[in-house]
PDB file of C-alpha atoms in Angstrom:
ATOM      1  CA  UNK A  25       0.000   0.000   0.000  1.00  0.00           C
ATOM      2  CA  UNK A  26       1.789   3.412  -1.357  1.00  0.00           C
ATOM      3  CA  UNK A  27       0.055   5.260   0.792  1.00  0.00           C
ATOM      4  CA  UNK A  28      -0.697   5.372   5.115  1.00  0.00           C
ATOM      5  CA  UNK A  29      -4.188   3.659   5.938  1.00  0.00           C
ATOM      6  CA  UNK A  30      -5.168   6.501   8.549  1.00  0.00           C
ATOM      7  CA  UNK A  31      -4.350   8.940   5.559  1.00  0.00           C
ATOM      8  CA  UNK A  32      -7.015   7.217   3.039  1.00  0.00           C
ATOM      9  CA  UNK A  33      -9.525   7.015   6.026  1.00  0.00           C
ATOM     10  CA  UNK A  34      -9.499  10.697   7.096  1.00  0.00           C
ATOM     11  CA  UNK A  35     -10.203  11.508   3.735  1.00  0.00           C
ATOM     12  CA  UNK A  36     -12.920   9.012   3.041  1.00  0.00           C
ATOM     13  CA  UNK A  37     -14.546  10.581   5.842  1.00  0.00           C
ATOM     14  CA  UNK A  38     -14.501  14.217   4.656  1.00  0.00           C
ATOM     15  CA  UNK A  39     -14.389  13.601   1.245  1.00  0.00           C
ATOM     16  CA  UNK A  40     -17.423  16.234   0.570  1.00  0.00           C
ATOM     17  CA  UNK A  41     -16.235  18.726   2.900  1.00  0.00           C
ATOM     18  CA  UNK A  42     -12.372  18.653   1.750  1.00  0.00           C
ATOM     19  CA  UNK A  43     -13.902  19.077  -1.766  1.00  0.00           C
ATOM     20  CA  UNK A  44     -15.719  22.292  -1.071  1.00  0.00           C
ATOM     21  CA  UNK A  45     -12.680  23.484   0.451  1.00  0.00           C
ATOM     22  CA  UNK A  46     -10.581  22.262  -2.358  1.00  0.00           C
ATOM     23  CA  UNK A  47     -12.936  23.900  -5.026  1.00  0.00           C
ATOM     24  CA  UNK A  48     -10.983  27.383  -6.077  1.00  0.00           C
ATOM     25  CA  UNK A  49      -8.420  27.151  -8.022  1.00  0.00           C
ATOM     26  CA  UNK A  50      -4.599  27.668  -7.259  1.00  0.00           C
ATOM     27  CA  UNK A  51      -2.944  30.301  -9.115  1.00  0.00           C
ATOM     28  CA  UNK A  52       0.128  27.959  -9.927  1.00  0.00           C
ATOM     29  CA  UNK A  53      -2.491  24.502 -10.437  1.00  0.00           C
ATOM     30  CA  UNK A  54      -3.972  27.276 -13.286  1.00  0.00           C
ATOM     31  CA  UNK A  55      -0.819  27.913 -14.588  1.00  0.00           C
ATOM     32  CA  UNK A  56       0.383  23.841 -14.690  1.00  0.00           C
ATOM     33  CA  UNK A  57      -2.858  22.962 -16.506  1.00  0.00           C
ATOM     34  CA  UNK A  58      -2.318  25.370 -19.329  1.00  0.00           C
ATOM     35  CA  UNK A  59       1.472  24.066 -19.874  1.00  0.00           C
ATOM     36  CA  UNK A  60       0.124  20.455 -19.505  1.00  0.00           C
ATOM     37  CA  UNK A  61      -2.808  20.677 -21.927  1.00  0.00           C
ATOM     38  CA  UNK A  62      -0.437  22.792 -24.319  1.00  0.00           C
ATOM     39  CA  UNK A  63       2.195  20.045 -24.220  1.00  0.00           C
ATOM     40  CA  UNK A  64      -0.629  17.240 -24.888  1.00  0.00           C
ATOM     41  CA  UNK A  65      -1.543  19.839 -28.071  1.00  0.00           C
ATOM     42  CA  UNK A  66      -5.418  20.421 -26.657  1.00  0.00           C
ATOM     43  CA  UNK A  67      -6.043  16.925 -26.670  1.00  0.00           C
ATOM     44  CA  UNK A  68      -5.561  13.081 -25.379  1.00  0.00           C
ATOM     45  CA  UNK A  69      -6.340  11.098 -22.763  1.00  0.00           C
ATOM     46  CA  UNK A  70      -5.150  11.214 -19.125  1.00  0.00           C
ATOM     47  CA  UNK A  71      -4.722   9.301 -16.242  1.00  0.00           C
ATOM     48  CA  UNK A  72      -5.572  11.130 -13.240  1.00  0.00           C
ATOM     49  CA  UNK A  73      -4.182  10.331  -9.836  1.00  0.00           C
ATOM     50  CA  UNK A  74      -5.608  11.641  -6.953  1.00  0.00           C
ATOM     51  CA  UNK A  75      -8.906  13.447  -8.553  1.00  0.00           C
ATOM     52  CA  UNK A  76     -10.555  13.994  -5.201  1.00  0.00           C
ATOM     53  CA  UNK A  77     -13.299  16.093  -5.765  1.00  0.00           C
ATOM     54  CA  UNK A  78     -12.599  16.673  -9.286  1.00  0.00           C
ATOM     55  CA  UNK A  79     -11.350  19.820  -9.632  1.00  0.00           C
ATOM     56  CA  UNK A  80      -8.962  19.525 -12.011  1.00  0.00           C
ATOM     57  CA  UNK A  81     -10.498  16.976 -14.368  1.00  0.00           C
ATOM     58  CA  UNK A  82     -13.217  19.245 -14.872  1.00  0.00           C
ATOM     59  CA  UNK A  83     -10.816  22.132 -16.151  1.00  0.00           C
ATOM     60  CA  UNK A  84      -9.169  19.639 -17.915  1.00  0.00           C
ATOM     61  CA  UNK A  85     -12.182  18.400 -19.233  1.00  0.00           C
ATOM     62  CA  UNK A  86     -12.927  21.920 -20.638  1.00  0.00           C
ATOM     63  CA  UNK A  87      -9.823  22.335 -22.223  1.00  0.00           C
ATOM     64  CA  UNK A  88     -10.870  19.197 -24.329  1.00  0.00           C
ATOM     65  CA  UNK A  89      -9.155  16.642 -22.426  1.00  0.00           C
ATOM     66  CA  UNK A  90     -10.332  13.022 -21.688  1.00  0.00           C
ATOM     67  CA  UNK A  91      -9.656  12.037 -17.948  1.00  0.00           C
ATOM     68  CA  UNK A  92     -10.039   8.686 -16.491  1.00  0.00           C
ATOM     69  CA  UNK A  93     -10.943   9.419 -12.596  1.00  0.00           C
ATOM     70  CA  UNK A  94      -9.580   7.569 -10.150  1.00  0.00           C
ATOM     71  CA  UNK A  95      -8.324   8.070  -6.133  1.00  0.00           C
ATOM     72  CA  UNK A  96      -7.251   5.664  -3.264  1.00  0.00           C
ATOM     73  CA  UNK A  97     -10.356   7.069  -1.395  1.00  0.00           C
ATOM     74  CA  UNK A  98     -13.483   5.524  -1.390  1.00  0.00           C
ATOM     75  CA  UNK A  99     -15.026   8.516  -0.453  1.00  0.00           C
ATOM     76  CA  UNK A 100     -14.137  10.626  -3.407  1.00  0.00           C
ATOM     77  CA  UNK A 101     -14.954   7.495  -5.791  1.00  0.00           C
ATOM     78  CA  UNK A 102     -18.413   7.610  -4.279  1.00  0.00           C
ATOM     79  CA  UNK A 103     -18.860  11.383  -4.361  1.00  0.00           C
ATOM     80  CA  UNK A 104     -17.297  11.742  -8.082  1.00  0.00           C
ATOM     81  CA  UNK A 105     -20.017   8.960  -9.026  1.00  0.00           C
ATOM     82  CA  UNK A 106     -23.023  10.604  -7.181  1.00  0.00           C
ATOM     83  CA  UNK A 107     -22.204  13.784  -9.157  1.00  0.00           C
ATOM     84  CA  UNK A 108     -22.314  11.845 -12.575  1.00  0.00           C
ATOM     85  CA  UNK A 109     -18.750  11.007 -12.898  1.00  0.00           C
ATOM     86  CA  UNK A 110     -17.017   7.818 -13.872  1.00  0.00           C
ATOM     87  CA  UNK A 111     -14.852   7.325 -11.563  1.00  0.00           C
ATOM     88  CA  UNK A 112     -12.068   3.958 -10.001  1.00  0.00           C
ATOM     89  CA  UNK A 113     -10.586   3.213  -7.133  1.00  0.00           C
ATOM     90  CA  UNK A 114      -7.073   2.516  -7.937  1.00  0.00           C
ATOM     91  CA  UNK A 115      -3.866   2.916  -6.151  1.00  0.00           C
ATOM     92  CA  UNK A 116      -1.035   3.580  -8.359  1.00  0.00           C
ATOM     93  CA  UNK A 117       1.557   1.288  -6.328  1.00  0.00           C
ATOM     94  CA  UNK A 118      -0.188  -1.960  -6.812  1.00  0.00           C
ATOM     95  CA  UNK A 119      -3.348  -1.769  -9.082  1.00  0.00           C
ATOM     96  CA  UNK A 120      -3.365  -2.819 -12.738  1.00  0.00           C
ATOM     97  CA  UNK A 121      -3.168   0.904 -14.502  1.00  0.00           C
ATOM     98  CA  UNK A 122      -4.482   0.074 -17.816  1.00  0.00           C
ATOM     99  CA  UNK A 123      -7.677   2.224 -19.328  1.00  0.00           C
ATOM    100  CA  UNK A 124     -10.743   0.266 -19.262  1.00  0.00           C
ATOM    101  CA  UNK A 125     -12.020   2.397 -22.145  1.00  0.00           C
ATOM    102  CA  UNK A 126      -8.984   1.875 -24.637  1.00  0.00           C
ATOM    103  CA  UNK A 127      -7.395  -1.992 -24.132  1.00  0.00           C
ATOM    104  CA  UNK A 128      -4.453  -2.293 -25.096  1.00  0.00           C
ATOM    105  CA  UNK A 129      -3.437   1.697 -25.547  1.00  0.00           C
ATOM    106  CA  UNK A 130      -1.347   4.004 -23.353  1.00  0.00           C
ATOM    107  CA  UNK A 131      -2.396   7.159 -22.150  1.00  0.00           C
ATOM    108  CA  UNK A 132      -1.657  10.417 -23.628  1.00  0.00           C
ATOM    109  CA  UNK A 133      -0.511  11.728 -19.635  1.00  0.00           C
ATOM    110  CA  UNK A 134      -0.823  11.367 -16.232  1.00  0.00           C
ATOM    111  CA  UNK A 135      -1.952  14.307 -13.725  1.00  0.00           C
ATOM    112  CA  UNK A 136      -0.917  13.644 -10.613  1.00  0.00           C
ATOM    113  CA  UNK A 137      -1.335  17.058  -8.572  1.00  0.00           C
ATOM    114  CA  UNK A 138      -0.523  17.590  -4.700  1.00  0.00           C
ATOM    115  CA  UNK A 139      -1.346  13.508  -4.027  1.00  0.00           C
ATOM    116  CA  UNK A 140       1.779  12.133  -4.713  1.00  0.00           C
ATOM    117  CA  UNK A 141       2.927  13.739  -1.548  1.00  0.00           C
ATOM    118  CA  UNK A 142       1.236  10.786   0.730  1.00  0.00           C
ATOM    119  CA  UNK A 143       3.465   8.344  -1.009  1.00  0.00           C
ATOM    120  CA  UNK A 144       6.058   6.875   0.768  1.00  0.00           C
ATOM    121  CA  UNK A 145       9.797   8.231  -0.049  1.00  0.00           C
ATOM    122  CA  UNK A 146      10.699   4.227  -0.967  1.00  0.00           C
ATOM    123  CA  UNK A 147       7.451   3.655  -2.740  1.00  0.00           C
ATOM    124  CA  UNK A 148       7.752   6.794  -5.243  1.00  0.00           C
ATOM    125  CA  UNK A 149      10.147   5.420  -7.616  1.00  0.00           C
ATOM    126  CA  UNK A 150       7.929   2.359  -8.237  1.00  0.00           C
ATOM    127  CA  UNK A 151       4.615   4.449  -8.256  1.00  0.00           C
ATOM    128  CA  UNK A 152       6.466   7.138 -10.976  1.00  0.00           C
ATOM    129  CA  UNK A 153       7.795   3.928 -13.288  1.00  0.00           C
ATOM    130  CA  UNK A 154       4.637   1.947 -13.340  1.00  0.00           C
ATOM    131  CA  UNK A 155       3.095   5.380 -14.322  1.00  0.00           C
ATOM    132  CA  UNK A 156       5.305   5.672 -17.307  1.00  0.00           C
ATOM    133  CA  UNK A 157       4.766   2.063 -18.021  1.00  0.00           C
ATOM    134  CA  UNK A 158       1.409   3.278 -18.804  1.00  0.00           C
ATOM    135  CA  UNK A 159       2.037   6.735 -21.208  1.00  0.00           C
ATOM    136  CA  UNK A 160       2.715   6.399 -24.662  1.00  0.00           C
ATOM    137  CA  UNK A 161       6.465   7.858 -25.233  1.00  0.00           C
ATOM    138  CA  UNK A 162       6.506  11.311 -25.227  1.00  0.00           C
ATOM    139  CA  UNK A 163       3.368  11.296 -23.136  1.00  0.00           C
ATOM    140  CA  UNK A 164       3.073  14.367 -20.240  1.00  0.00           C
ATOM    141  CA  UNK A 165       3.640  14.004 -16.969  1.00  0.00           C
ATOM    142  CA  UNK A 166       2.503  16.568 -14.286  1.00  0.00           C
ATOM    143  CA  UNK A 167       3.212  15.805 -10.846  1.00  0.00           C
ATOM    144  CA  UNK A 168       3.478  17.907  -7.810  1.00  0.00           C
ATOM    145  CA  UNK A 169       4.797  17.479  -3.927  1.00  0.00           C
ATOM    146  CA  UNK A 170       5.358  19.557  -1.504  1.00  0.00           C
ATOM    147  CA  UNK A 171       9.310  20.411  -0.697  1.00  0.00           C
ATOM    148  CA  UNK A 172      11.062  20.347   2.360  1.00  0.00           C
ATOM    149  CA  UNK A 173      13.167  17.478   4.410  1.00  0.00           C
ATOM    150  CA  UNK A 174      12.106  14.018   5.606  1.00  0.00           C
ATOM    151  CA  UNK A 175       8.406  13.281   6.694  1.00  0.00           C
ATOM    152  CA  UNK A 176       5.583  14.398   8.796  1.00  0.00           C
ATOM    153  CA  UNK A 177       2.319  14.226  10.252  1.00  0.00           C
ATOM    154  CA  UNK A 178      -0.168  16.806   9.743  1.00  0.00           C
ATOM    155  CA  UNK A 179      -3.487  16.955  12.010  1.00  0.00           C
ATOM    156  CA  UNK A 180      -6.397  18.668  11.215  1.00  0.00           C
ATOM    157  CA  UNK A 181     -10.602  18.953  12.286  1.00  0.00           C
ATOM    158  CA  UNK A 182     -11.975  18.313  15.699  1.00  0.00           C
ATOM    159  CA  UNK A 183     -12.646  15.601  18.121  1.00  0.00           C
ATOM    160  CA  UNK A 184     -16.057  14.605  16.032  1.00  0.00           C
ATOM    161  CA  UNK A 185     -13.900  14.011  12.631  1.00  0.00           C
ATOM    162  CA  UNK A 186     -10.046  13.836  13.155  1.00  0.00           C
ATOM    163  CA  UNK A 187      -7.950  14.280   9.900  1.00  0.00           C
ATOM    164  CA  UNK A 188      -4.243  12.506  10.137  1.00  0.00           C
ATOM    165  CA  UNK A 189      -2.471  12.877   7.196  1.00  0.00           C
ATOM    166  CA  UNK A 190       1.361  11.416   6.459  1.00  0.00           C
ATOM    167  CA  UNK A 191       3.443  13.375   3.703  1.00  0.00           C
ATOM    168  CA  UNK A 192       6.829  12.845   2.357  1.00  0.00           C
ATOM    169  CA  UNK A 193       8.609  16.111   1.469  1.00  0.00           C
ATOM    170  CA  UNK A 194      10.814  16.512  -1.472  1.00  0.00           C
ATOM    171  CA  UNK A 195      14.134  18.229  -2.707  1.00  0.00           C
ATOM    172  CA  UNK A 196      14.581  18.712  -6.273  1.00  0.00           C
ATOM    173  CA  UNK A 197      17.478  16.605  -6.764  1.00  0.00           C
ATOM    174  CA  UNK A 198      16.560  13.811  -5.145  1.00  0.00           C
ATOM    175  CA  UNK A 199      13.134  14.149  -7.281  1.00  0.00           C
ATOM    176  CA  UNK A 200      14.932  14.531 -10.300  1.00  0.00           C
ATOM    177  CA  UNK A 201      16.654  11.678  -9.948  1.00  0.00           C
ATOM    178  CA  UNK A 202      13.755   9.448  -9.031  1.00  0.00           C
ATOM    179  CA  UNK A 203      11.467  10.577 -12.305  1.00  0.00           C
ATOM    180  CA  UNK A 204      14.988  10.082 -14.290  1.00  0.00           C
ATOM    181  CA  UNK A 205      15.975   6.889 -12.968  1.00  0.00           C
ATOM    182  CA  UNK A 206      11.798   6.023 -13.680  1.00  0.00           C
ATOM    183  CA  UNK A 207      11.715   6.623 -16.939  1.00  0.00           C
ATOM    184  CA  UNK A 208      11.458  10.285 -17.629  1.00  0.00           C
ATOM    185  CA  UNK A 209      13.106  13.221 -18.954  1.00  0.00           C
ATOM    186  CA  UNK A 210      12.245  16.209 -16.840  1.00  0.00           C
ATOM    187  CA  UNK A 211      11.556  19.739 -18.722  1.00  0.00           C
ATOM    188  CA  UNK A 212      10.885  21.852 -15.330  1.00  0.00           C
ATOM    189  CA  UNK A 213      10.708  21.327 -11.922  1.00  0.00           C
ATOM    190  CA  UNK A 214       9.050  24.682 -10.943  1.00  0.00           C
ATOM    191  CA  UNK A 215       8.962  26.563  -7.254  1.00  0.00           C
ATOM    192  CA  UNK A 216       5.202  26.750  -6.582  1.00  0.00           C
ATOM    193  CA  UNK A 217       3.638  28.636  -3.273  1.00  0.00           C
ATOM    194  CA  UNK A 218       0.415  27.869  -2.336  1.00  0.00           C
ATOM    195  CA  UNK A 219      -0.610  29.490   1.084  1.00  0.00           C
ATOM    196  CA  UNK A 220       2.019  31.306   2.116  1.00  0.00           C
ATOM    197  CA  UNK A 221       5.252  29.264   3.078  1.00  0.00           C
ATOM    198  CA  UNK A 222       3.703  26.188   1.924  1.00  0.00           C
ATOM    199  CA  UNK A 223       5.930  25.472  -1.088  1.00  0.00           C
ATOM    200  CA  UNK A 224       5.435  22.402  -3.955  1.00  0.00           C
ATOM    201  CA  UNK A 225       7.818  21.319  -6.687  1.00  0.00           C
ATOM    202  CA  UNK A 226       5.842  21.034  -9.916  1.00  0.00           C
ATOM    203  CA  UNK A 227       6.980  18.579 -12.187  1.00  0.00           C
ATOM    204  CA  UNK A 228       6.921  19.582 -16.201  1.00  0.00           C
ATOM    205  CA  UNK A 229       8.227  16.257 -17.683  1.00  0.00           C
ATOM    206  CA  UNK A 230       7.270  13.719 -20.556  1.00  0.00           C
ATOM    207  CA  UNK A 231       7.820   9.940 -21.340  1.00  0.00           C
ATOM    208  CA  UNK A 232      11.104   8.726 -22.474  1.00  0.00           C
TER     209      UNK A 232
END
């Protein structure tokens, strides 16, 4: 399992209220989705990682890109698929990756924003090579973690609905080395601030 139990359960259980929260758009998540989208050429289809409330895919969606849904949470499965959405449960460490819609073809990219963080630092290497495994060459990858040393445990909500979430924090070289040594060739790894001193690396990269 790629990624801490306690981590998928706290956000099965507020997997409608960490979407509403979730729902505005990041300046720098904008900015990655137009680079993305212009290095697929305004069309494909992607592999999503992490969709939780769908954000993303649905920007994605309007830029005329097909997204396959999928999370590690039941809870966002089951509030993607009340809304309408397809959407699979699927953790990129051990689940077969292949797209149910096209047998036998690779995808056009993989989006893997702010989820690949809850990955564990030995775990990352496999989860980023089985991902390539399943992009044609040339294929996009975005990914994004947040930087700093080592690992940590971040708390949140009250005594009615604890959150617990384990990250794994990132440097660039040792993150350039692990996409490298798992198959791809790394454009940009960008400096990204979200709420202030709460900085990601954003990986611009593509399939070797």
């Amino acid at each position: 399992m790629s990624t801490d139990r306690d981590t998928v359960h706290s956000y099965d259980a507020v997997a409608a209220q960490y979407a509403a929260e979730a729902a505005a758009m990041p300046e720098w998540v904008a900015t990655e989705i137009d680079a993305f989208v212009a290095g697929l050429g305004g069309s494909g289809r992607v592999l999503e990682i992490g969709s939780g409330g769908g954000r993303d895919a649905l920007e994605l969606e309007k830029r005329g890109i097909s997204v396959r849904r999928t999370d590690i949470s039941k809870g966002f499965i089951e509030l993607l698929r009340e809304s309408g959405f397809e959407a699979d449960l699927l953790d990129p460490l051990t689940d077969d990756l292949a797209d149910p819609q096209r047998p036998g073809m690779r995808y056009d990219g993989i989006w893997a924003c702010a989820c690949l963080i809850h990955v564990a630092r030995d775990d990352l290497g496999t989860v980023l090579r089985r991902l390539a495994e399943a992009t044609r060459a040339g294929g996009r990858l975005h990914a994004s973690v947040r930087e700093g040393d080592g690992e940590d445990v971040s708390t949140h909500g009250g005594a009615s609905a604890p959150r617990r979430y384990v990250e794994t924090y990132w440097r660039e070289p040792a993150l350039r080395s692990a996409l490298t040594d798992a198959g791809w060739i790394v454009s940009e790894i960008r400096r990204c601030v979200g709420k202030p001193n709460d900085w990601w690396l954003s990986v611009r990269a593509s399939r070797a």
